[in-house]
XYZ file of C-alpha atoms in Angstrom:
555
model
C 17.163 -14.586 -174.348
C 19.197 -12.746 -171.252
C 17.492 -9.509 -171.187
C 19.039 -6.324 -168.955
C 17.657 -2.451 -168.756
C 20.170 0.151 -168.511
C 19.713 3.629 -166.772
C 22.408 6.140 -167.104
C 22.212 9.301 -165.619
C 23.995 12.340 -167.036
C 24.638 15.636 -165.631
C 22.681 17.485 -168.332
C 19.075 18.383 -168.129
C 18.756 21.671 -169.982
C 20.722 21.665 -173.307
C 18.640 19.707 -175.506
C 21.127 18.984 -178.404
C 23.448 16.944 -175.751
C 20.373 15.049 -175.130
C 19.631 14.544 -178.151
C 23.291 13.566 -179.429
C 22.949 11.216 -176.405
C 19.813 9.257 -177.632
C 21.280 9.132 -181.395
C 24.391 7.328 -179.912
C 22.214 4.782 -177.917
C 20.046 4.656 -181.178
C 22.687 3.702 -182.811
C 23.503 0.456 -181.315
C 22.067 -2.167 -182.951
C 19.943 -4.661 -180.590
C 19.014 -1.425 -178.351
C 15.791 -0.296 -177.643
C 15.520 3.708 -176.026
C 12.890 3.319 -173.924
C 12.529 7.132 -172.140
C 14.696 10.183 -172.065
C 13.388 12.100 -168.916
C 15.209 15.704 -168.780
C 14.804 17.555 -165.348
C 15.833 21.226 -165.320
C 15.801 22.133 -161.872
C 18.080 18.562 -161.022
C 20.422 19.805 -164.628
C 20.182 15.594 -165.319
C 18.690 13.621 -167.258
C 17.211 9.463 -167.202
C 18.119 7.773 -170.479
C 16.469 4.014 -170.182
C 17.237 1.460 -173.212
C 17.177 -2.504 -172.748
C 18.039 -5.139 -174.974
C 20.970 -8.196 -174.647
C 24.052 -7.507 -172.356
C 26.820 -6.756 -175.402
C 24.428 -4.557 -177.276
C 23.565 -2.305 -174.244
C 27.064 -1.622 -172.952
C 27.622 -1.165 -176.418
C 25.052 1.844 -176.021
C 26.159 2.819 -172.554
C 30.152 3.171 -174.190
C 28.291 5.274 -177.260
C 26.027 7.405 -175.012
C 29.774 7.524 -172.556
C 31.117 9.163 -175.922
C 28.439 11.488 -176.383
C 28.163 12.377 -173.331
C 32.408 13.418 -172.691
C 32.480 15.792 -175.728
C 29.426 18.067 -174.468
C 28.966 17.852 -170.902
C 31.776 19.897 -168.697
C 31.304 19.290 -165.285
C 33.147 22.606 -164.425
C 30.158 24.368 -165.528
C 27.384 22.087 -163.953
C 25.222 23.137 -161.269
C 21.862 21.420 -160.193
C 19.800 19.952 -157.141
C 20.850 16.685 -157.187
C 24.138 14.987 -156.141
C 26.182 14.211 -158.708
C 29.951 13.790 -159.274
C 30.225 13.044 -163.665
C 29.425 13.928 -166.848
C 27.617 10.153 -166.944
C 27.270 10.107 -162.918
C 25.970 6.583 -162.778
C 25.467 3.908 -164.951
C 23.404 0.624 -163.397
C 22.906 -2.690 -165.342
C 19.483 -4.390 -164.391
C 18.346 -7.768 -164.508
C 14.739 -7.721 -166.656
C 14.601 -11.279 -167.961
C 16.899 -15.042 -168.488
C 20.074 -13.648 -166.442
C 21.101 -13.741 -162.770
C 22.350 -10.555 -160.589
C 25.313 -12.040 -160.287
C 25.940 -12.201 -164.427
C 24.776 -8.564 -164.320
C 27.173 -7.114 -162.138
C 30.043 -9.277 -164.197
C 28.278 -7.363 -167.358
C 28.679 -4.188 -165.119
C 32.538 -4.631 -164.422
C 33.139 -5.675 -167.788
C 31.339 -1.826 -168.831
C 33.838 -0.182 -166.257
C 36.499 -1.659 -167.628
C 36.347 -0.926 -171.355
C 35.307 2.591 -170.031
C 38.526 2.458 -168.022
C 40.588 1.737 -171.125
C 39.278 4.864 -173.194
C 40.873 7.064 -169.932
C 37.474 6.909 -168.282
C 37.558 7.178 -164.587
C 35.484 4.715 -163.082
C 34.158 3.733 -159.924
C 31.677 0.404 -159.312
C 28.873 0.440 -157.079
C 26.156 -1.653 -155.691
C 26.276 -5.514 -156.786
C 29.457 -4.988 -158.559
C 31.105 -2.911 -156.240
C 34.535 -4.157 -155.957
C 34.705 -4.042 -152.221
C 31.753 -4.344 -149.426
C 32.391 -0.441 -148.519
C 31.535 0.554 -151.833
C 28.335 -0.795 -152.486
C 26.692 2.257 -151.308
C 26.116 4.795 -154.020
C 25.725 7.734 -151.804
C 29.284 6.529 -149.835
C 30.758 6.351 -153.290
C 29.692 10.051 -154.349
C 30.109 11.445 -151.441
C 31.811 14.807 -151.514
C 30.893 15.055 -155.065
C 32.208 16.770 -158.242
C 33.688 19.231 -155.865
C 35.656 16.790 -153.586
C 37.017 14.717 -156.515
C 40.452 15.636 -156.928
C 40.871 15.047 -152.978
C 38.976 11.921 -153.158
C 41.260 10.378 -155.986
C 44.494 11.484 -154.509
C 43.578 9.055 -151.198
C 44.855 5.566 -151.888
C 41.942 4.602 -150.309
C 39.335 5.921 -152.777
C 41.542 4.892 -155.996
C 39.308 4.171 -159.100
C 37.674 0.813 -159.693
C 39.419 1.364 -163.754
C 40.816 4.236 -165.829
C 43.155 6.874 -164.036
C 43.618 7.831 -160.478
C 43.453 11.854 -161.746
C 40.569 14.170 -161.957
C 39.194 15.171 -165.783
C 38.019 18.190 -164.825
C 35.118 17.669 -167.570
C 34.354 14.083 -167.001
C 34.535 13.516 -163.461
C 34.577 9.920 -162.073
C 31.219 8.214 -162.781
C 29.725 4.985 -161.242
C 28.886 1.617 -162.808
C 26.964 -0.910 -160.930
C 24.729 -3.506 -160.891
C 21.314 -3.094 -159.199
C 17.542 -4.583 -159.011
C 14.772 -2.245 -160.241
C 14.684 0.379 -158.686
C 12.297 3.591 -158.771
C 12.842 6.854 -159.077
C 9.782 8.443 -157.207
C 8.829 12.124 -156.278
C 6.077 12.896 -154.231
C 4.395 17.112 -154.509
C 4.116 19.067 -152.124
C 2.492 21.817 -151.276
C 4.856 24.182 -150.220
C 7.885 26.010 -151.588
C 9.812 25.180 -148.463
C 12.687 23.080 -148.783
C 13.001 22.834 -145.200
C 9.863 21.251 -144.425
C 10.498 18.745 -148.026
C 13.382 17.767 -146.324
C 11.936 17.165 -142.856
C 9.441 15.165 -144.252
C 12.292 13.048 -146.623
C 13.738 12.420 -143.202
C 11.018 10.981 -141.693
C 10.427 8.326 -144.353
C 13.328 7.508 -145.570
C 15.037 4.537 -143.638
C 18.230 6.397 -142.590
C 16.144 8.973 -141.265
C 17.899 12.134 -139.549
C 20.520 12.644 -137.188
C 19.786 12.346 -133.744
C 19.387 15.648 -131.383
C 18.538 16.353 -127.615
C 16.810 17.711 -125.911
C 15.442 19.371 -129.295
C 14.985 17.020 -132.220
C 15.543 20.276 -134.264
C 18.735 22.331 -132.896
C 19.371 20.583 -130.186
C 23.191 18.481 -129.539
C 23.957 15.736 -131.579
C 24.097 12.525 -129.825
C 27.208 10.403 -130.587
C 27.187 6.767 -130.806
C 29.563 4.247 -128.966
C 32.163 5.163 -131.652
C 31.492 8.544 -131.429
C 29.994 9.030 -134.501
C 26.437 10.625 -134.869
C 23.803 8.660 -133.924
C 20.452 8.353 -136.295
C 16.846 8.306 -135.958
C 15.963 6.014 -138.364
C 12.570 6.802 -140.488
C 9.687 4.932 -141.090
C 10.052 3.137 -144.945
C 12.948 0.277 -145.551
C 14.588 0.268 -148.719
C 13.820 4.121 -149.324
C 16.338 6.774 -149.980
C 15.085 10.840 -149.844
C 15.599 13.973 -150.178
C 13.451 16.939 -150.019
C 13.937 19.812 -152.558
C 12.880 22.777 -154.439
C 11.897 22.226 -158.123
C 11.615 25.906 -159.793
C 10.018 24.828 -163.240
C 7.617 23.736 -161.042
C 7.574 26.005 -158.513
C 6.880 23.445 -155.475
C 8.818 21.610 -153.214
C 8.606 17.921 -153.665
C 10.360 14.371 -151.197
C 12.605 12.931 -153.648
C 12.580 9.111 -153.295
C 14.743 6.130 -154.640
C 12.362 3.208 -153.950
C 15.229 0.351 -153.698
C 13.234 -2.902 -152.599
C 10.055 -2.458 -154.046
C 8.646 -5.418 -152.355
C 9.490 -4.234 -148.876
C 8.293 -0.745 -150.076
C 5.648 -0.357 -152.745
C 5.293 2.993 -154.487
C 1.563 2.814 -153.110
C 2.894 2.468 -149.459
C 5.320 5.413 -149.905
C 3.156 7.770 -151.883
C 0.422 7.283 -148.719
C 3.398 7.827 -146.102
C 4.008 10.913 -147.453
C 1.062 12.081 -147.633
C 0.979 10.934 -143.919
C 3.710 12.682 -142.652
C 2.825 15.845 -144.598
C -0.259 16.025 -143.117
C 1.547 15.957 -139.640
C 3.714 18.979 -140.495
C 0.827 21.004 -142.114
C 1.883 19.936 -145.378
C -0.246 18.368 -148.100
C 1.113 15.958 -150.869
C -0.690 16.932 -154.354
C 0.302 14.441 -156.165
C 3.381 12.588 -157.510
C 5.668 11.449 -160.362
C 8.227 8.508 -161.942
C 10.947 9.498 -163.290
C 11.936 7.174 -166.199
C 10.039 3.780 -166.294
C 8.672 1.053 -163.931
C 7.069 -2.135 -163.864
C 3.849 -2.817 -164.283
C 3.050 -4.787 -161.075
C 4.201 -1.531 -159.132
C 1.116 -0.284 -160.750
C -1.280 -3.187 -160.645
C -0.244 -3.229 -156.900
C -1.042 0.243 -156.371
C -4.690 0.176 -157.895
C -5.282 -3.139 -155.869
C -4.616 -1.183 -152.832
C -6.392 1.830 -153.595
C -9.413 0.002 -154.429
C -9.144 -2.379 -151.568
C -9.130 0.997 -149.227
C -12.335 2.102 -150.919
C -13.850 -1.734 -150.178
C -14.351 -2.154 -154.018
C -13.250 -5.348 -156.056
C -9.695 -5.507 -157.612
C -10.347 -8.035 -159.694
C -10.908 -5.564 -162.530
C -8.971 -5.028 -166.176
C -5.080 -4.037 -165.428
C -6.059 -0.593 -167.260
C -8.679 0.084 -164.665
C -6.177 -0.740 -162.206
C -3.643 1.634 -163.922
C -5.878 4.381 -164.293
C -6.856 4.046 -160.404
C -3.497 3.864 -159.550
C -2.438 7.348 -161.304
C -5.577 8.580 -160.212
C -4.848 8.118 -156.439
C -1.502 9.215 -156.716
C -1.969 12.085 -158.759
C 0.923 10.671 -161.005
C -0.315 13.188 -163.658
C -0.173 16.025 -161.819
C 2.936 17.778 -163.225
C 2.728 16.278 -167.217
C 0.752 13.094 -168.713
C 1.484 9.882 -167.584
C 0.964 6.990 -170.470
C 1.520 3.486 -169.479
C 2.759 2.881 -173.082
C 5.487 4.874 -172.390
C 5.848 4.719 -168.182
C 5.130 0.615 -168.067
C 8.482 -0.967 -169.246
C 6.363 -4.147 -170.664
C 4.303 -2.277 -172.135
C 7.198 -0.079 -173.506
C 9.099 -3.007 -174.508
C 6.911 -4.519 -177.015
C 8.066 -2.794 -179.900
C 9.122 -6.545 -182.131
C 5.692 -5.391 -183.776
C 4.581 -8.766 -183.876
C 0.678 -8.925 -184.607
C -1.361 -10.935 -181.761
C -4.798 -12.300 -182.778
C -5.954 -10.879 -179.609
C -5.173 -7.140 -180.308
C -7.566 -7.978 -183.453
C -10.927 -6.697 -183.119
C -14.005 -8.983 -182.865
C -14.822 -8.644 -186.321
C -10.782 -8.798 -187.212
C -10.494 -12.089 -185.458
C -14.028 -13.525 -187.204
C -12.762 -12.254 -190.440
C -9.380 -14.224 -189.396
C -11.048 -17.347 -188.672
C -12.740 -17.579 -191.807
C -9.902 -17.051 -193.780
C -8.237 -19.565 -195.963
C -5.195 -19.788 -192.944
C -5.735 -23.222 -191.485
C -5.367 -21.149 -188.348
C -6.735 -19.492 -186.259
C -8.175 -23.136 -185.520
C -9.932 -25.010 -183.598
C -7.960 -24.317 -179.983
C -7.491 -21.176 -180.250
C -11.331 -20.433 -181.269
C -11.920 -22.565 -178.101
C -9.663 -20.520 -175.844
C -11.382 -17.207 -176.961
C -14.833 -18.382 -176.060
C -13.310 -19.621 -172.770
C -12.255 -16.066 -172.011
C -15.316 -14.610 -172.747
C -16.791 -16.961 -170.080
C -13.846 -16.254 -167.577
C -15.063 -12.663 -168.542
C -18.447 -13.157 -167.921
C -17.990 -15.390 -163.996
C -15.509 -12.016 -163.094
C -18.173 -9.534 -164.035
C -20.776 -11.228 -162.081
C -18.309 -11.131 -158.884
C -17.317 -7.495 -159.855
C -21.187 -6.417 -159.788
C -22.096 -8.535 -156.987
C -19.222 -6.900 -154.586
C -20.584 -3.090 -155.243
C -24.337 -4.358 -154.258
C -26.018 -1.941 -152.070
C -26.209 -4.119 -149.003
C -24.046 -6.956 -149.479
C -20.766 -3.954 -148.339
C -19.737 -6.619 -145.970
C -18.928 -9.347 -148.780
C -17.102 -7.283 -150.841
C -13.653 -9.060 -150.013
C -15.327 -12.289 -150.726
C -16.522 -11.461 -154.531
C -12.881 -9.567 -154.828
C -11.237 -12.769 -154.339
C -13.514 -14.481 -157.110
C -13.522 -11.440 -159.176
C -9.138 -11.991 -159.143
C -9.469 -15.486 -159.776
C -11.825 -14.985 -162.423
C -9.490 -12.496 -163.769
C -6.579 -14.652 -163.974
C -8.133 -17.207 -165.722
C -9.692 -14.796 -168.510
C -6.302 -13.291 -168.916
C -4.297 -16.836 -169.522
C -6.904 -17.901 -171.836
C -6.450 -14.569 -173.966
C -2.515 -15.823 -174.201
C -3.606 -19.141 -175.108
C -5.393 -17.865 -178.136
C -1.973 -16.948 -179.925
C -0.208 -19.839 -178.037
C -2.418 -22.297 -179.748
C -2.111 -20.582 -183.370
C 1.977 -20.938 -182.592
C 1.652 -24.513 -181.370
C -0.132 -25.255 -184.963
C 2.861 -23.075 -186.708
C 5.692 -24.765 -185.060
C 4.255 -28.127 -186.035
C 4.465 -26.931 -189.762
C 7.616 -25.222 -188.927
C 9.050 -28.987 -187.842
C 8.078 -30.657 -191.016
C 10.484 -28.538 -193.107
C 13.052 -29.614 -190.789
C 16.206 -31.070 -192.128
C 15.577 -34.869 -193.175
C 17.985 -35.857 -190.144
C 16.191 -33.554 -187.457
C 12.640 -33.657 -188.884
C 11.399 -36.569 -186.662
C 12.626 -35.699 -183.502
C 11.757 -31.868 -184.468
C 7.792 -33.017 -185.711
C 7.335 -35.087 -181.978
C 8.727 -32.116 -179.928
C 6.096 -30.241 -181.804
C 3.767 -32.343 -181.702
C 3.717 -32.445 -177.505
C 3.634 -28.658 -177.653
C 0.284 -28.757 -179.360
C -0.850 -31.322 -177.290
C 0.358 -29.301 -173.858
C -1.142 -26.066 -175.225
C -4.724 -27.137 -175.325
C -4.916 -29.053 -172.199
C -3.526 -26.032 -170.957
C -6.636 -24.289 -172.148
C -8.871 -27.680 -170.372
C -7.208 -26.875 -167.111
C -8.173 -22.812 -167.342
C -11.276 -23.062 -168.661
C -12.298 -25.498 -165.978
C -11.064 -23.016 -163.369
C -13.212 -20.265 -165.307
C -16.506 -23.068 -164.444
C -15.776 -23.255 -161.212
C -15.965 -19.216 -161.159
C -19.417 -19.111 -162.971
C -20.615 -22.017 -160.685
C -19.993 -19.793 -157.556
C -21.437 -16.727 -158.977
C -24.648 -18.639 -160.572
C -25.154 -19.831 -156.376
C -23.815 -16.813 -154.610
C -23.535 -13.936 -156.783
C -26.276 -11.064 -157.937
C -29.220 -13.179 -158.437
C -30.124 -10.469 -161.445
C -27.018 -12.145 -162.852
C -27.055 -15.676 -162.793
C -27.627 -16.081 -166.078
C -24.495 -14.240 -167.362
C -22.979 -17.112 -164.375
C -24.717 -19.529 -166.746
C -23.636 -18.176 -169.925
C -20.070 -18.044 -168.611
C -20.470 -21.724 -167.516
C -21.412 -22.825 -171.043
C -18.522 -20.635 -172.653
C -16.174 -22.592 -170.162
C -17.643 -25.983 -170.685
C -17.174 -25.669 -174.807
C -13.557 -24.125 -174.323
C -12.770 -27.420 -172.469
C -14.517 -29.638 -175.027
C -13.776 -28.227 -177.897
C -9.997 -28.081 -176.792
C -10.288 -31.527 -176.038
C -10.494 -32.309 -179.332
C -7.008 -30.587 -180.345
C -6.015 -32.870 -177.361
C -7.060 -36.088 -178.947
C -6.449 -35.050 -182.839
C -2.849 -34.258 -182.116
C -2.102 -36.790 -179.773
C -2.448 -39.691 -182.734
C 0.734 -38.476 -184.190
C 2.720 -38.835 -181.171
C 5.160 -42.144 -181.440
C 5.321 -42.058 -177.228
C 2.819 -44.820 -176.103
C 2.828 -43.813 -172.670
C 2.741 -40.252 -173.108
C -0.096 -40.235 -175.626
C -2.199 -42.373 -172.868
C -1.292 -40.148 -170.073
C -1.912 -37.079 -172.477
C -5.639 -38.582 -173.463
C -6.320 -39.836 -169.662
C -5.890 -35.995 -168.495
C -7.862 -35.052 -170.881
C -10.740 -37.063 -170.355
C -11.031 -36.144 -166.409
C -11.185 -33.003 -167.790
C -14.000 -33.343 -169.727
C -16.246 -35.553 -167.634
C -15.641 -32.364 -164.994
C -16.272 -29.715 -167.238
C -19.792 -31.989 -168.293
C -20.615 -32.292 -164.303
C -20.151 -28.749 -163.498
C -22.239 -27.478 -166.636
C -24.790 -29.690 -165.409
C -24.988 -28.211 -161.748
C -25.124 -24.580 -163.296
C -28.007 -25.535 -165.369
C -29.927 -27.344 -162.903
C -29.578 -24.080 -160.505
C -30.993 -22.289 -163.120
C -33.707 -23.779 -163.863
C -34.214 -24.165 -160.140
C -34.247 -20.185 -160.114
C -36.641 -20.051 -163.413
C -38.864 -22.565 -162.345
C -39.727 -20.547 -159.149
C -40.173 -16.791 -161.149
């Protein structure tokens, strides 16, 4: 299912019925979710985020479009932050299942339907209809107040809708873009002089080049004649520095456009960097609307890695390290439900037997369901051993005088990690394998074979799935029962058994549902894999054990 985010901005930040007739009319839209509405005062503009399927979100953008033109004038509007319409830009954004390129075609089709209500529209960014308008801040340049100049040049004509300034609309963008982050950093100081000399030095177009004085000194031209620029020290950033009076601090103002040439981590500690060098000090920091969770798994990683302590810990202790370090909760609460788009996406409501608790999923088992089975009992236990190889790694790297091997029991600590966390998706997986089988059997008569042997690989794949992670999970225990905490090694050996009975016992699913498969080949292939498997799960459960009882033996 094609999947794209939408992120309007509109020039109201303060009147909270607009805002509110704003969300109803995204609301509306069936197929929409409204993910954030994030109001600024000081910036009079406000972040509406809402994803879903391309029709039904430039469905919402058109309604929120609507909303928007009866209640916002832009005759009236004043605030920090450039703007040039009532809906000042609209970007499309790939999330899941759909190319940039279909985005920005989603994106054009949005300007044009706007166009057609009278809308004046310019595109921007991977839609942009021409190379020199890619550029947002070339596009709004001059804003609101240089409009009716700007559209009476042949040269800046609207993308769609009429070449004539509505004084109350103005002439928004529509584009197509990657993620991208809003990201303001605190300072503090109230002046917007020094915010602004510090967005200069970070941001990648920097500042305009003067000598002898870097301050007030002549600008130096260029070969064309045009100013010449000291470029700052972040790609992919865009800033500003600025006042913020509900806040009553001066803050750098970042777009974050690449975030894997700039992390938020990486710019946050910049900034505090280059505060620091102007007698400035960066308090702490804030998103505006949402962002993705790896921006903040990446940002706890690093954080911990600077402190020499193991990342390979839960994604909420990386989280909570992550807004910790960057003081994201300075100015209001920051919950990941609500900041994390996956985590504020998951709103189908569909019950996972791994959100159950212990005693939920026991209860479950025992139930009169045919499943929870079997495989997905067996992936469970192999998590807990996954769970039980990474804790060992995490304790061993914060032992007083094994500092120097911290990176080491990191590494095993991440790999442990991964495996505990595909195992906990193979617990459901396994339960749907088993449901789609049951699922093929009510097929039509015509579509039931073919339907019950597509099935019946899936729930074959799924538990050898589980083999090869659990396996993975041994191998993790093995190296902590030799290397780790010796005070430990028999959580290690625990976590070896766990692993060693997750790849047996889904073994079994292997070879149960690998009977009804009419593919002679396949089946033996399936069941070969299998078996290596098992005969290394036996062998390594066999060298943790004998190191065990080599380390009992000499207590």
């Amino acid at each position: 299912m094609p999947l794209i985010e939408c992120v309007p901005n509109f020039s109201e930040g303060r009147d909270q019925a607009t805002l509110d007739a704003i969300a109803a009319a995204i609301r509306s839209v069936e197929g929409v979710t409204l993910l954030d509405v994030d109001p600024g005062a000081a910036t009079n503009r406000t972040v509406f985020t809402f994803v879903g399927e391309p029709e039904p979100v430039k469905l919402g953008a058109l309604a929120a479009a609507a909303a928007a033109a009866e209640r916002i004038d832009m005759r009236r509007h004043t605030g920090e932050h450039p703007r040039f319409g009532a809906m000042d830009v609209c970007p499309l954004i790939p999330i899941a299942g759909i190319t940039m390129d279909e985005v920005a075609e989603h994106a054009r089709d949005l300007g044009r339907r706007l166009g057609e209500q009278g809308r004046t529209i310019y595109l921007y960014e991977a839609a942009a209809s021409r190379p020199e308008r890619r550029n947002l801040a070339v596009v709004r340049a001059g804003e609101y107040e240089g409009l009716a100049a700007k559209l009476a040049d042949p040269e800046w004509a609207p993308d769609f809708g009429p070449a004539k300034l509505d004084p109350r609309w103005g002439a928004p963008a529509v584009g197509a873009r990657d993620f991208l982050i809003a990201y303001n950093v605190n300072l503090n100081t109230t002046s917007s002089r020094r915010a602004n000399a510090i967005a200069f030095d970070v941001r990648e177009k920097g500042r305009i080049k003067r000598e002898p004085d870097p301050v007030t000194g002549e600008i130096v031209k260029d070969e064309n004649g045009e100013p010449a620029w000291t470029p700052g020290s972040l790609k992919s950033v865009k800033g500003i520095g600025w006042y913020i009076e509900e806040y009553g601090i001066c803050q750098v103002s970042m777009n974050l456009t690449n975030l894997s040439i700039t992390p938020l981590h990486v710019a946050f500690d910049e900034c505090c960097a280059r505060a620091h060098a102007r007698g400035v000090r960066a308090t702490g920091s804030e998103v505006v609307g949402l962002l993705p969770l790896e921006a903040m798994l990446a940002a706890g990683r690093f954080f911990l890695r600077k402190q020499q302590r193991s990342t390979g810990v839960s994604d909420a202790e990386l989280i909570k390290i992550a807004v910790r370090s960057m003081g994201l909760d300075e100015l209001a609460p920051f919950d990941p439900r609500e900041k994390i788009i996956e985590y504020a996406i998951q709103t189908d409501g569909a019950k996972r037997l791994v959100d159950l608790t212990l005693a939920g999923f026991v209860e479950e088992t025992a139930g009169e369901s045919p499943a929870p089975g079997g495989g997905s009992v067996a992936a469970a236990v192999g998590a807990l051993g996954a769970a039980l190889g990474t804790m060992v790694a995490n304790l061993s790297s914060h032992k007083r005088g094994w500092d120097e091997r911290w990176e080491e029991f990191s590494e095993v600590a991440e790999q442990g990690k991964a495996c505990h966390l595909a195992l906990q998706g193979l617990v459901d997986e396994d339960t749907d394998a088993f449901n789609q089988i049951m699922a093929a059997w009510r097929a039509e008569p015509g579509e039931r074979d073919a339907a019950i042997q597509a099935a019946t690989r899936h729930a074959i794949e799924v538990p050898l799935r589980v083999m090869e992670v659990a396996l993975r999970s041994l191998s993790v225990c093995q190296a902590m029962a030799e290397k780790g905490m010796p005070a430990s090694i028999s959580d290690a050996c625990v976590g070896a058994l766990c692993a060693r009975t997750a790849v047996l016992g889904a073994g079994l699913n292997v070879r149960i549902n690998a009977k009804d498969l009419t593919d002679e080949g396949a089946r033996a292939a399936y069941l070969a894999r299998a078996a290596a498997l098992r005969e290394q799960a036996i062998a390594g459960e066999a060298a943790v054990l004998e190191r065990i009882e080599a380390v009992l033996a000499q207590a």
